[in-house]
Structure formats: structure tokens, C-alpha cells
Amino acid sequence: QQLSAMTDRFIHQNTKQTTIFINNEWHDSISGKKFPVFNPATEEKICEVEEGDKADVDEAVKAARKAFELGSTWRTMDASERGRLLNKLADLVERDRLILATMETVDGGKLFSTAYLMDLGACIKTLRYCAGWADKIHGRTVPMDGNFFTFTRHEPIGVCGQIIPWNFPLVMLIWKIAPALCCGNTVVVKPAEQTPLSALYMGSLIKEAGFPPGVVNIVPGFGPTAGAAISHHMDIDKVAFTGSTEVGKLIKEAAGKSNLKRVTLELGGKSPNIIFADADLDAAVEFAHIGLFYHQGQCCIAGSRIFVEEPIYDEFVRRSIERAKKYTLGDPLKPGVQQGPQIDKEQFKKILELIESGKKEGAKLECGGGPWGDKGYFIQPTVFSNVTDDMRIAKEEIFGPVQQIMKFKTVDEVIKRANNTTYGLAAAVFTKDIDKALTFAAALQAGTVWVNCYSALSAQCPFGGFKMSGNGREMGEYGLHEYTEVKTVTIKIPQKNS
Amino acid sequence: MAVNTLRKGKGHGEGRLSAESGPLFQEHPVGSPVRGAAARQSSRGPGHSFPRGRAQALGASLSVQRVPGEHQPKLPLIPLGSGSKAQPCLAFSLQIFINNEWHDAVSKKTFPTINPATGEVICQVAEGDKADVDKAVQAAKAAFQLGSPWRRMDASHRGKLLNRLADLIERDRAYLAALETLDNGKPYAISYLVDLDMVVKCLRYFAGWSDKFHGKTIPLDGDFFCYTRHEPVGVCGQIIPWNFPLLMQAWKLGPALATGNVVVMKVAEQTPLSALYVANLIKEAGFPPGVVNIIPGYGPTAGAAISSHMDIDKVAFTGSTEVGHLIQKAAAESNLKRVTLELGGKSPNIIMSDADMDWAVDQAHFALFFNQGQCCCAGSRTYVQEDVYNEFVERSVEKAKARVVGNPFDFKTEQGPQVDEEQFKKILGYISTGQREGAKLLCGGNPAADRGYFIQPTVFGDVQDSMTIAREEIFGPVMQILKFKTIEEVIERANDSKYGLAAAVFTKDLDKANFVSQSLRAGTVWINCYDVFGAQAPFGGYKASGNGRELGEYGLEAYVEVKNVTIKIPQKNS
């Protein structure tokens, strides 16, 4: 109760920004509408936020377009100065780390310690990483045939629409804005309707850091309205989306129907995690566990198909159950709690429905399998064994704390089975054998392959999906390509010399 | 023994330096430069007077004025100096920095560092020699051992430390700028606005590279998995010049530390102070002990010990071509250490008759006279096309005469003293050679004061390519103007030099700009500008102006070994 009172006070003090951020100013929605934001641990309303829609997106795009005009402060700024602003923003996020982490916890149901250490740590590092790139995005001079001098300029694309998911509200926001800004774009961001608070707080930090008005605009709202307005917009040059594969298709379709805006998508997954009998079993069990249960299973990279080699299958299942049973569920703000709630009622119901399908289709429910507590969207850590590839729980993305463990016999078999999915986001293999490790590194159809580890992500590494897990890559140097247009400039010269 | 944390009454120069009394910071009325009573040359232009009346305060002066000009960035008070007796400005250690600790020289020797504006000793500094270099190398090697904190550190964390160092230098910017001016003689406004700005930006630039200098995976023929690692070279010896003491230190430290090397640095004997202060900041930033070691000392002793050391993996040197030869030779004779050199120049600056004349005169003047002419890239052969030659010469002389020479702590001063007596004499020698060989002395040509190493801004016209002043690096405020007729002719003449550091062309014609810039044999070519530097752009010399490049992504290459790793795999797939 004391905690709850403290939470209320915190929310009251720190959620001053509940309106739309355009041109470094705060605006009510044009429609006058607001929407409620809930704490998934209590199902209670935290506050109401202005609900952006097409008209608000239009305003944001106008501001972003203006900030992107030739001769504007933003366009004439030194690249190194863009880097300095991003570093400044990192400093401010670091300063307000506690506030932002608490917001992620209250709004997103994320464990406070995780939010503080992992999410905020990743945010700060990503901002600094991209800050460093700002003046290192090199064009080239090109040895073109003929008497010409040819060079390329890596120019910003322009106005970028960016649609952020609810599972890592801040990290995903920063994964989007940091590369866009270091390349010199302007952005119109829509945070998820479930988790708009930390993004809006960032609005004030962006202003404080000194980004010129209109460079970053933040419009909270829903997908079918504000999100659709972004993806259909005729004056948005690029859209980046992280979320479900289902919505990813809509976005690409909208881009095709409107102005052929560039599209990058980071979508769902059903990532295989392959454990060989020669692996370090303790490490494999732990990584497989974290690879699935991290953040209540709400990760696009979740290792949700665990293929275990026959000789160690039973032992692996036994230890995995033991590990899953150790959990303390509860209010994610409380120290000692290890699993928080799912994000909302819709997800909660969907996960329980998939658990039911698993039982019905003959998988063996080893532990968990139901809701937990009398309020909030908590689900017990759930482990299924004897899962076969044709079951729904082996094919569909559950996005919850539900682990599927399958058995395999041979290398060829498991490669085929692991790749037999429409997804291709991540994959892992656990083995001490160098040949097996490198064979799988090459054979798995996934944007990220981990060997003897899982969920190891950092700003330096590109991330994205094969197949229906997405288009394009985020982070690393590769991630910058998605935010630049390459311009070839060719000048006639009197005489060429090498 | 010389005391290295100088307080009052130690060293030789304190009497002069502490002569002033009064508040720590004084402010002179804006627009009243101290100037003039006793400059000794008679033919000087309006700006050439030297503030003899203030001479004794030079360097430790407390004067605080605004920079002339309309859009003046606000300069902070100069934090040098003194209440009544002490030299709080030197309240930091003046010893050898090894393992994040301060040491006397093994020999216990010290050497004086001189204020070039007065010729007087500022203080004594520990004099490193071979034995000290050995100690530093040992510390560096220990810091570089497999499994050490530095080797195991995340690359991004190396970047964070470099950014922190930049923050600390920014914090102490005014102080460092003042030290730089005191020790080197460059105008404080320049130290503060140019040198320190570039130092901070350089460190931040390389901070960003630390986790972005990628190896590659390689599609090797056969059933193999092949990749490269960019590993640090190891112990890097770095020898810093005196003309931009802090900036050259940053140019050297930035890429070396971003890529994970350890450093044994020798700073110039003329200008050791700012580098030693930075050593404190390196420690404060949190670099592990032994990662950076800094040794003040002389070239033939400490410098030679570095370049011939069997346990130093790489040496980087900025300085004269003459010494560059010695370094390369020492590397060859010892352990074939990698060598990068950034050496002298005699850079051509070509003014076509279609150029914007105001701008070209202005830039050509700046190209030569910036930093008292003590720039390796100085535009010291100004080639002017025949039909504008006379006008250009006339305006250049006018401009040189208007150059304000004097107390470098005076915000109106554009030109301070040369760095030391040796340079001062050498430059005057070149000036008389120029006269003797028949060049036309159009202004200047003499010392500009009766103490300190000041030289009048000097312009020679009718210079011929064969004259000594057209071939050798003068490294002083002496401008050579030459006449040319055609593009082909000037390209040939411009390239007829053993040097190849920089070059420039001024023209409005796109074809000429492209043709000339492609034809010039120089590591940097400026078009319609001069001395444009940024950490992003590589810098270095063709021919005898050096080996390798500093700055930019290219600058990282000198600080990594590329390791190719090839692993046999059962079966290759694309």
C-alpha cells in the first residue's frame, strides 16, 4: 500500500507531459480526445493522454518538413554537432534514469531492476553509439569511367515516421530516433498506446538537449488511426515499424499504396534455440530459460522453440521446469519480484488461449498454465514438453511466459525443422563442437544467430529479420543505411588523372 | 632537486612571473590594448608595435580583454596568475607520468621551459631519458597484457573514457589555453578558441570510433570461415611537436586509445606544460594505470630511446623531416616498429586570376601567418597568376603590415613570439638569405621586439623557385610570393618540391579547381580555403612530408594490426 501511494505520488509528479509534442511544444489533440493509460500490475488507470490522429500527424509532419528545409538550423548543422546533441540527450537520460525506469515499470509492467539496468543502460549506450556515428557516415569518391569526377553524398531521407512497440517502449524509441537523428533526418514518432509515458517524457529531454523545433515530434495514439496516418502519409519519406507481423504487412501495403515511402520492419519471431548433448547443460538451461522468460516472454527474439538433442532431453526438461518454478510474481516495482504482468488484457487473453491450444493438441503441460493473482495481467511461468512442430504453440508467436521444448536426433533434421517457419528473427545453438557451431551459424535462416548464448544484443550489432520477421536492419553501421539516401554527383572534368 | 609541483620561490622564473600583484583576475577596459611605447622598429605598420611597457608581465599577465571583431565568442577570464606571490597556475606536477603516478627522472635531472614572450624560465620540468622511457614501456606493456583491465574493456567503454577526457579538458579549457599560451607563445584567443576547441572535438570524434572500427568476414575460397580482427598494435611511442602541443597530443592519443593501444609519449621540451596537465586529466578520467605514460624530455635522448626501443611496437612522430629520417632509421635498425610520420612542408598556394581577390589575399595571409608561421602545412609558396600579381602583392603587404604583434595574452594580438631562440635565429637567417639571393623584401624582416622571440610579419616578392626561401621550410612569419603564367606551369612548379603535405588553389572556375586539385601531389588540397581542419578529415603527407595519415577513419589504420582468422569448417554455404 505504501508502495502504491509512492507510485501515485511519483506518477503525479513526473507525468506532466501527457500531450502531443510538436515543434518542441506541447499540444492538445485536435479532436479533443484523450485515452487512458493503465498500470498492468493493478489494472488501474495511471492518467489520460491526448489521443493523436490524422490531423495531429499532419501537424507533426508539417513541423518535421519545415525543420528539414534546405537552409534550416538542422540541415546546416555540423554533423559533429548532431552527435553532440545526441550525447547531450544521453546525459539527460542518464540524469533522469530513475524517473524513466520507474515509468517503464509502472506503464509497461517491466521489472524495475531490469528497466533501470538493462533498458535504460541500453538507451544511454545506443544514444552514445549513434552520437559517434554522426560525423562518420562517409560518402565515397568513385573511380568512374570517362573524364568525370564522381562522389556520393549520404543524405538524410527526410521526414521519418516511426512506430514504436510497447514491449521496450524506451529502448525501441531510441533505436528508432538515434540512427534517424545521427543521419540528419527529422522524425514523427508514434509511441504505443499502452506505453506512451516515457516517450512523452523524452520529448521534454529532447527539447532540453537543444534539438531544434520540429526535428522530433511525438504523437501518442492508436495504430489504426495515428499509425495508419503515418504509413499512408504522402509527405513522410520513410516509415520504420517495430511490432507484429500482421501490422507490418499493413504498413508495407500502405507505403505501396501511398508514396512508395521506404519501409523498415522489425516484426515477430518464433526463434529456434538448439541444444546439443555436448553443450554445457547448466549454461544452456539458464540461457534457454532467460531467452524465453525475459520480460514475461514479451520479446520478439524469444527463444520459443527449444530443440533439445535426444540424450539430454529428459534432463533438460527437468531442469527447465525446476528453473521456471523458482519465480516470484508480483508488483514489478517491488524488490525481489522476478516476473511482472503481461502488458494488457488482450495479450493476457491471447496467451491463455494459446496455452489451452497446447494442452488440447497434446503437448505436456509441465508447470504453470494459468493466470496468477486476483488483479493485474499475471500469467504463471509455463513449460510445455513433448511439443511437436505442427502444434500452434510451436508455430505461432505467443509473446508470453510459455516455453516449448522439443526433441531432435540429428543435425540435418534440426536444421530443417528450425528453418521451417515463416519467421527468421533470431536463433541459437549450444554446443562445444566448433564444426557444429559454425555449421549452424551458416545454416540457420535468421538475422541474428547466437552461439552458446542468447539475447546478447548491443548497439554495435545489426539486428533484424529474415523472411517475415522484417525488412532491413537496425543498429550497427548497417542500421544507418536505412536512414540515408545515397546521391551520386558526377562532374565533367577536362581531363582525368589517377 | 627541482621541485615539480611549483609553488613560490622555486625555479628560475618566479620573480618575473609573480611580479604582478593584485586580484586574481583583472579586467582591462575593452578596446585598450596595451601596446606600443617601445617597439623598436621604425618602419612597422600600425599593428607591429610591441608592448614593452608590459613586457615583464608577458605570459603571466592577468589582462582580460575581449577579442576584436563583431561576433566575438565570449572568452573567459584568463586563469593564470597570481595573487601576490605564488604561481598557482603551475600547481600541478611537473614530473614524469608513468602508471598514473608522478616520478622524478631516474637521473634526477630537470630542464627549464621558457616563456618565449620574455625569454625567461617559467619553471623546471623533470627530464626524461632512456631509463625513464624503459620504465614507461614496462608500465605500458603491463597495461597491455592479455587479461588486463584495458584489454578486457568494452570498446564502447574506451569511447566513454575518451569522452570523459574531452569533458575534463572542456572543464579546464581556459586554464589549458592559458598554459598553452604561456609555454608556446600563441595568442590566448587562438589557444582558447581554436586549439582547445579542436582538441575537444578530436577526442570526441575518436571516442565515437572506438566501437565502430569493424573487422570483416571474408568469403574465402574453400571450406573455411574467415574473418579479420582489428587488434591494437601494442605499445605506441608518440613524439609530439611544440607548435600545437595540446592538439598534436590529442591527434595522437585519440586514435591510439580508441583502438585500444597503450602509449609512451614524449612531449616537446619547448612546451611540456599543457601535456603534463592533461596527464592529470587522463588519470581523473579513469584510464587504467600504464595506458598513457608521458615523458617530458629531449629528442636525442628520450626521443631516440623511443624510436630505437625494442619493446615499442609503433612510433608516431610529428616534427621536422630531418628528425623523421632519424626515426625511420632507428625503427629499421631496432625492431622494425611501425612508423608514421607527419613532417615538414613547403606547401604551394595557387591563386588564379579569376579568384575572389579579397578572399584569396585574406586566406593566403592566414595560410602563412597563422600560428606565427609555425605550421607544417603553412602555405609558404604563394603562386599568383601574372595578371593579378602586382595587386595581390600590394594587398598582401598591406595585410602583413596591419598584423598585430605583441603580448599573446592581449586579446588584440594576432601574432605572438616564435617558440624559442633557435627558431628565432633560424628564421632571421632565412630572411637574410632571401635578401642575399635577390628576393624583394617588401615588409618586415627584423625582430619585432627587444626581448622575447618576436619577428615582424615579413613578405618577400619576386621570389624564384630556386631560392632557399622557396625550397626550405622556414616555419616563421615569412611569406614568399611567386609569379606564374599558365596552369600547366604552376602545377609543375608546385609539385617540384621534396615535400607534399598540403596545397591550395583559389579559382571560381570548376574545371580549373578539379584539374589542379587532382594534379597536386599533396595529402591535403584546399579549394578556395586554407587550413581547414576537422577530426573527420585525414591529414598527412606525400613524399618527404611523411608516412601515413592522421585523423579520419584512415587515421585508425596506423593503430591496428589486422589479424586474419581462418577456421576449417565441414561445409561451406553462401
Short mmCIF file of C-alpha atoms in Angstrom, two decimals, chain A residues 78-80 84 87 91 94 125 128-133 135-136 138 148-149 434-436 438-439 442 460 476-477 491-498, chain B residues 154-156 160 163 167 170 201 204-209 211-212 214 225 510-512 514-515 518-519 535-536 552-553 567-571 573-574:
data_model
loop_
_atom_site.label_atom_id
_atom_site.label_comp_id
_atom_site.label_asym_id
_atom_site.label_seq_id
_atom_site.Cartn_x
_atom_site.Cartn_y
_atom_site.Cartn_z
CA ASP A 78 27.67 20.27 -38.44
CA ALA A 79 27.35 16.51 -38.29
CA SER A 80 29.54 16.52 -35.20
CA ARG A 84 26.97 16.35 -29.56
CA ASN A 87 25.42 12.76 -26.44
CA ASP A 91 23.48 12.65 -20.45
CA GLU A 94 21.29 9.23 -17.51
CA LYS A 125 24.61 3.33 -24.81
CA ARG A 128 26.12 7.47 -27.40
CA TYR A 129 26.83 4.92 -30.08
CA CYS A 130 24.80 6.78 -32.68
CA ALA A 131 26.23 10.09 -31.47
CA GLY A 132 29.62 8.78 -32.50
CA TRP A 133 28.41 7.88 -35.99
CA ASP A 135 30.27 12.56 -38.43
CA LYS A 136 31.49 9.19 -39.66
CA HIS A 138 31.18 8.57 -45.24
CA PHE A 148 34.36 12.65 -64.69
CA PHE A 149 34.75 13.32 -61.04
CA ILE A 434 33.45 -25.94 -33.34
CA ASP A 435 32.20 -27.64 -36.51
CA LYS A 436 28.63 -27.83 -35.31
CA LEU A 438 29.90 -22.87 -37.41
CA THR A 439 27.62 -25.15 -39.42
CA ALA A 442 25.72 -20.56 -41.54
CA GLN A 460 27.13 -2.15 -32.28
CA GLY A 476 25.27 -1.12 -36.06
CA GLU A 477 26.60 0.61 -39.14
CA ILE A 491 31.05 16.40 -62.59
CA LYS A 492 32.51 16.66 -66.05
CA ILE A 493 36.20 17.47 -65.87
CA PRO A 494 38.64 18.46 -68.60
CA GLN A 495 40.99 15.56 -68.07
CA LYS A 496 41.11 12.61 -65.76
CA ASN A 497 44.24 11.53 -63.89
CA SER A 498 44.54 8.66 -61.42
CA ASP B 154 34.43 -2.97 -23.83
CA ALA B 155 35.34 -0.88 -26.84
CA SER B 156 32.41 1.39 -26.05
CA LYS B 160 33.36 6.63 -22.81
CA ASN B 163 34.57 11.36 -23.99
CA ASP B 167 34.68 16.71 -20.82
CA GLU B 170 36.43 21.32 -21.68
CA LYS B 201 36.34 17.73 -30.87
CA ARG B 204 35.07 13.15 -29.05
CA TYR B 205 35.46 12.10 -32.66
CA PHE B 206 37.76 9.23 -31.78
CA ALA B 207 35.62 8.32 -28.78
CA GLY B 208 32.92 7.54 -31.30
CA TRP B 209 35.18 5.32 -33.38
CA ASP B 211 33.30 0.58 -31.11
CA LYS B 212 32.92 1.20 -34.83
CA HIS B 214 34.96 -3.05 -37.92
CA PHE B 225 35.21 -19.44 -42.23
CA LEU B 510 35.09 24.49 -61.75
CA ASP B 511 37.34 22.88 -64.35
CA LYS B 512 40.45 24.57 -63.03
CA ASN B 514 39.14 19.99 -60.36
CA PHE B 515 42.15 19.80 -62.60
CA GLN B 518 43.82 16.29 -58.92
CA SER B 519 47.25 17.27 -60.17
CA ALA B 535 38.90 15.48 -36.93
CA GLN B 536 36.86 13.84 -39.67
CA GLY B 552 39.52 10.47 -40.01
CA GLU B 553 38.85 6.78 -40.33
CA ILE B 567 38.67 -21.77 -39.37
CA LYS B 568 38.19 -25.08 -41.16
CA ILE B 569 34.50 -25.90 -41.41
CA PRO B 570 32.79 -29.09 -42.56
CA GLN B 571 30.91 -27.49 -45.42
CA ASN B 573 27.34 -22.41 -47.74
CA SER B 574 26.83 -18.93 -49.09
#
